[in-house]
mmCIF file of C-alpha atoms in Angstrom:
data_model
loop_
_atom_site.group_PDB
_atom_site.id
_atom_site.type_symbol
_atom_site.label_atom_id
_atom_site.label_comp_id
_atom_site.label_asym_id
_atom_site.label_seq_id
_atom_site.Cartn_x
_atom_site.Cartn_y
_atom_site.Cartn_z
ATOM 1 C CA UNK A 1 0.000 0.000 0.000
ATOM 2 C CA UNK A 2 2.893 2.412 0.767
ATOM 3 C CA UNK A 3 4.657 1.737 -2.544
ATOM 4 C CA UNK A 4 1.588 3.210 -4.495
ATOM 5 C CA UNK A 5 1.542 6.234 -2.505
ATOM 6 C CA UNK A 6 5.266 6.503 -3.401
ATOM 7 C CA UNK A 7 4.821 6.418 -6.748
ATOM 8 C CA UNK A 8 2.238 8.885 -7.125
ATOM 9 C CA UNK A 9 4.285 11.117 -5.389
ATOM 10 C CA UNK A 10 6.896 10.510 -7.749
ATOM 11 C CA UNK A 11 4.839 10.993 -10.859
ATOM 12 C CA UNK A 12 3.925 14.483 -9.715
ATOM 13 C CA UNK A 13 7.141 15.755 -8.747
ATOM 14 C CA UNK A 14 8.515 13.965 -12.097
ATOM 15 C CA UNK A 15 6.038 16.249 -14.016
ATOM 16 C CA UNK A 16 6.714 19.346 -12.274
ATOM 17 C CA UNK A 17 10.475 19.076 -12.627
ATOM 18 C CA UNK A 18 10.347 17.834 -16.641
ATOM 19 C CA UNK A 19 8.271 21.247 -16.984
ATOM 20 C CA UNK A 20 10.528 22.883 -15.356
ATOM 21 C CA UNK A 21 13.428 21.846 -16.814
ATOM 22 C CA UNK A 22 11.870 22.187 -20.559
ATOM 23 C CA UNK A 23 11.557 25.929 -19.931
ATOM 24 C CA UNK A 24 14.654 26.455 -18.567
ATOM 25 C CA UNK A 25 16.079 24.779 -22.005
ATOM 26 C CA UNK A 26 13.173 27.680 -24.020
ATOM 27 C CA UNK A 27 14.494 30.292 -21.873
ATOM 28 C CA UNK A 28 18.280 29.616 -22.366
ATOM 29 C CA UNK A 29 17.770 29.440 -26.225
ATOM 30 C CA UNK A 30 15.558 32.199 -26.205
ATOM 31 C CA UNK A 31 18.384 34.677 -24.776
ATOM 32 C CA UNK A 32 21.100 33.191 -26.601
ATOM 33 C CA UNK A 33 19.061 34.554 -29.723
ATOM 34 C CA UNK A 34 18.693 37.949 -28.140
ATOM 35 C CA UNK A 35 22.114 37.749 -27.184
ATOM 36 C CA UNK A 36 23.255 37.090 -30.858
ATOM 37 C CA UNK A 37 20.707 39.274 -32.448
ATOM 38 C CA UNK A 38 22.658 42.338 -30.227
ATOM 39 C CA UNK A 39 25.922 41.170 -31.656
ATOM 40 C CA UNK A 40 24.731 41.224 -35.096
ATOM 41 C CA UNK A 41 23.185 44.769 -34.783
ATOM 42 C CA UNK A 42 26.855 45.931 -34.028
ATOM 43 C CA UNK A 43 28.552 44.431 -35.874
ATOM 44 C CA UNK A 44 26.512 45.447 -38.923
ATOM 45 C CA UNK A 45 27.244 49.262 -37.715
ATOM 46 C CA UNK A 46 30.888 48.489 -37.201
ATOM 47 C CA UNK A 47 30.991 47.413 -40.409
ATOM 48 C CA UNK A 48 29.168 50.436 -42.162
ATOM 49 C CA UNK A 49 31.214 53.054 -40.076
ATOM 50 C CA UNK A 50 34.531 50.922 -41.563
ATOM 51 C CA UNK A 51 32.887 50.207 -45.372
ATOM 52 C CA UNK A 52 30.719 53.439 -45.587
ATOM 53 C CA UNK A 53 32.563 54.154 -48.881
ATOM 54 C CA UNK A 54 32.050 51.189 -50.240
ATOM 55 C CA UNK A 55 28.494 49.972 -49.400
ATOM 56 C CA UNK A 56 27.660 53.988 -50.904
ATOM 57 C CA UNK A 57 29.503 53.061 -54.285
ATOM 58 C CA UNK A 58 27.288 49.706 -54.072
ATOM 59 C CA UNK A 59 23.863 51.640 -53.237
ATOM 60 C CA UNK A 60 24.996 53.947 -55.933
ATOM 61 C CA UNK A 61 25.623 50.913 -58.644
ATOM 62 C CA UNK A 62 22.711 48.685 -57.316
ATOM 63 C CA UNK A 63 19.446 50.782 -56.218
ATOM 64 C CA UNK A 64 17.060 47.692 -56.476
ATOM 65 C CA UNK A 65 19.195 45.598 -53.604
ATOM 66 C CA UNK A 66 19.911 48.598 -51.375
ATOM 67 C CA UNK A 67 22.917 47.534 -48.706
ATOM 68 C CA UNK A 68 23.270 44.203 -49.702
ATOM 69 C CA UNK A 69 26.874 43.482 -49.128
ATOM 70 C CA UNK A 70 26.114 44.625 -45.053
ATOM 71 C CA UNK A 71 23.573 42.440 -44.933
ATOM 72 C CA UNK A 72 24.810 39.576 -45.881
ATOM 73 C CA UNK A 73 27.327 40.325 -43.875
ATOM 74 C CA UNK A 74 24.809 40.419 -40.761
ATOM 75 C CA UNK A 75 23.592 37.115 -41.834
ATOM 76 C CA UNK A 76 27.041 35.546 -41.605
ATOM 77 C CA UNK A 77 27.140 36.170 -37.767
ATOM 78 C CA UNK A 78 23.497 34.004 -36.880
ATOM 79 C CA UNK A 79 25.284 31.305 -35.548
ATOM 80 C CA UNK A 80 22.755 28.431 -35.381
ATOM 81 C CA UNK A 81 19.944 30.870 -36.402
ATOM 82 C CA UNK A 82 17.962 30.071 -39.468
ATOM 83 C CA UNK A 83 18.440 32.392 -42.204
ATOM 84 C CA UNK A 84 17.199 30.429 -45.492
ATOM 85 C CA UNK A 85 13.769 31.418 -47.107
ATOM 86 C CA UNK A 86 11.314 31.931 -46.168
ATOM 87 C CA UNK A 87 12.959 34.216 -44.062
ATOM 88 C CA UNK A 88 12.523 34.770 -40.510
ATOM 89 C CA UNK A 89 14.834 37.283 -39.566
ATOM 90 C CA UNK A 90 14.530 40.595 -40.307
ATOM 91 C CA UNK A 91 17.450 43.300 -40.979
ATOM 92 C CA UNK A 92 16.048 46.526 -41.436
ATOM 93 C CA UNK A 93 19.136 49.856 -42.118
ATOM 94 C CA UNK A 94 17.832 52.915 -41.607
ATOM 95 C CA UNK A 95 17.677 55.592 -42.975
ATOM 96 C CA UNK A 96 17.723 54.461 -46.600
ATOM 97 C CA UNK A 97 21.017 54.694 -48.266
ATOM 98 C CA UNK A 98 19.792 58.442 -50.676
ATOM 99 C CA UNK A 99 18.869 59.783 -46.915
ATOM 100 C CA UNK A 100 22.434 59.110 -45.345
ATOM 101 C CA UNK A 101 24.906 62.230 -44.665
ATOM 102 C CA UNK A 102 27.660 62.926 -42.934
ATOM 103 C CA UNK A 103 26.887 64.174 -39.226
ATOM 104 C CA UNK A 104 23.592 61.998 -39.423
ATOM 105 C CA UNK A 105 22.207 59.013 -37.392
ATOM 106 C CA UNK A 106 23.152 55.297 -38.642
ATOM 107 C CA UNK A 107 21.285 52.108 -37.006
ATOM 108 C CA UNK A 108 20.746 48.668 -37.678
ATOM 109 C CA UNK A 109 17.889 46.228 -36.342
ATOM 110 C CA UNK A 110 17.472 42.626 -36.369
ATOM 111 C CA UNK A 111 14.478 40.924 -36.054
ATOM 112 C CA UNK A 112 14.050 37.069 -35.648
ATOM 113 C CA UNK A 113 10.761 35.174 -35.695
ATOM 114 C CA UNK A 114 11.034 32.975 -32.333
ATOM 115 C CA UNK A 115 8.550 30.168 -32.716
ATOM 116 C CA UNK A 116 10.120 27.673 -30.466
ATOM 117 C CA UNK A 117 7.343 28.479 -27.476
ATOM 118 C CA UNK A 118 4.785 28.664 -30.173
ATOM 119 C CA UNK A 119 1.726 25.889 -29.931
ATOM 120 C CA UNK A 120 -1.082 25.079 -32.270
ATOM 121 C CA UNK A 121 -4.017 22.755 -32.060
ATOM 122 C CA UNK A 122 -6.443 21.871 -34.487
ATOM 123 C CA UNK A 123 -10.224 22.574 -34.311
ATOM 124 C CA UNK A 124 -12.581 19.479 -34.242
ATOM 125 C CA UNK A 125 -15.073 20.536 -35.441
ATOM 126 C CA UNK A 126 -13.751 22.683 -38.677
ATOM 127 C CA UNK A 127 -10.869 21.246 -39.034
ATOM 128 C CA UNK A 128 -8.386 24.730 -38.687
ATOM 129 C CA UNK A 129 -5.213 25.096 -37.247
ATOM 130 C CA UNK A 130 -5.931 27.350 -33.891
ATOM 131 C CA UNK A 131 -2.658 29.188 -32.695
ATOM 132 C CA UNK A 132 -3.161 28.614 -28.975
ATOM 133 C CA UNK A 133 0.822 30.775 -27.982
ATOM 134 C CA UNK A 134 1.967 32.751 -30.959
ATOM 135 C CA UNK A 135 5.266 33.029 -31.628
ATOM 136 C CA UNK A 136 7.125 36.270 -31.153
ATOM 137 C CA UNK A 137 9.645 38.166 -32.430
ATOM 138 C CA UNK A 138 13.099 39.313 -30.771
ATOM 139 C CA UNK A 139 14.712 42.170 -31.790
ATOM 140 C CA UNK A 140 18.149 44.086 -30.998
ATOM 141 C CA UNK A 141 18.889 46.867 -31.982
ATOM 142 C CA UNK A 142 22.577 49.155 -32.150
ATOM 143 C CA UNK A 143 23.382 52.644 -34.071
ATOM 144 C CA UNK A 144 25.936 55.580 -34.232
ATOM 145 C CA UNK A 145 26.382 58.629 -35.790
ATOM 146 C CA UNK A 146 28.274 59.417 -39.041
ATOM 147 C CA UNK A 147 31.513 60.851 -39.463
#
């Protein structure tokens, strides 16, 4: 009689500790994004204050793919981060390369789509996919001021 008592006990504590531990995993890879999402913001301004010359010249020579060479830059810093299409990061420069002048205000922000805490059930009765937690997005940003 005492051994079933024991393992009840067991199988509650056992559940409460697995949730536990599951968001402390969530949690952990959740910063780490926000962690490398800040890094990539400045590095991407690091390396326009360094290549402003150059990514200008580019701008100047390709208008339809504004600041591409930067952002692939950005990309090569994700780390484990997905950045195939579709896309879920975002890397958004502003101000747009015909608005940029010496003196002004540079900054970069990265955006990433973080579905890992994101849950969906379906509907019985119609069939649909129901988003129960949405995913959300984490976002860093960095900037500095033109020379």
């Amino acid at each position: 009689m005492r051994r079933g008592q024991s393992l009840v006990e067991f199988a509650f504590i056992i559940v409460l500790f697995v949730a536990l531990l599951v968001g402390l995993v969530i949690f952990s890879i959740a910063f780490y994004t926000y962690i490398t999402l800040d890094h990539m913001a400045r590095a991407g301004v690091s390396y326009m204050m360094d290549n402003a010359l150059t990514l200008a010249e580019w701008n100047a020579q390709h208008p339809d793919q504004p600041d591409k060479p930067l952002k692939d830059y950005i990309k090569t810093l994700a780390g484990f981060l997905n950045t195939t299409e579709p896309y879920p990061m975002k890397i958004d420069i502003s101000p747009p390369p015909p608005l940029r002048m010496p003196g002004g205000y540079f900054e970069v922000k990265v955006s990433y789509h973080f579905n890992l805490l994101s849950l969906s059930l379906t509907d019985p009765l119609s069939g649909r996919e129901i988003q129960v937690i949405k995913p959300i997005w984490i976002s860093a940003a960095a900037g500095s001021f033109f020379e």
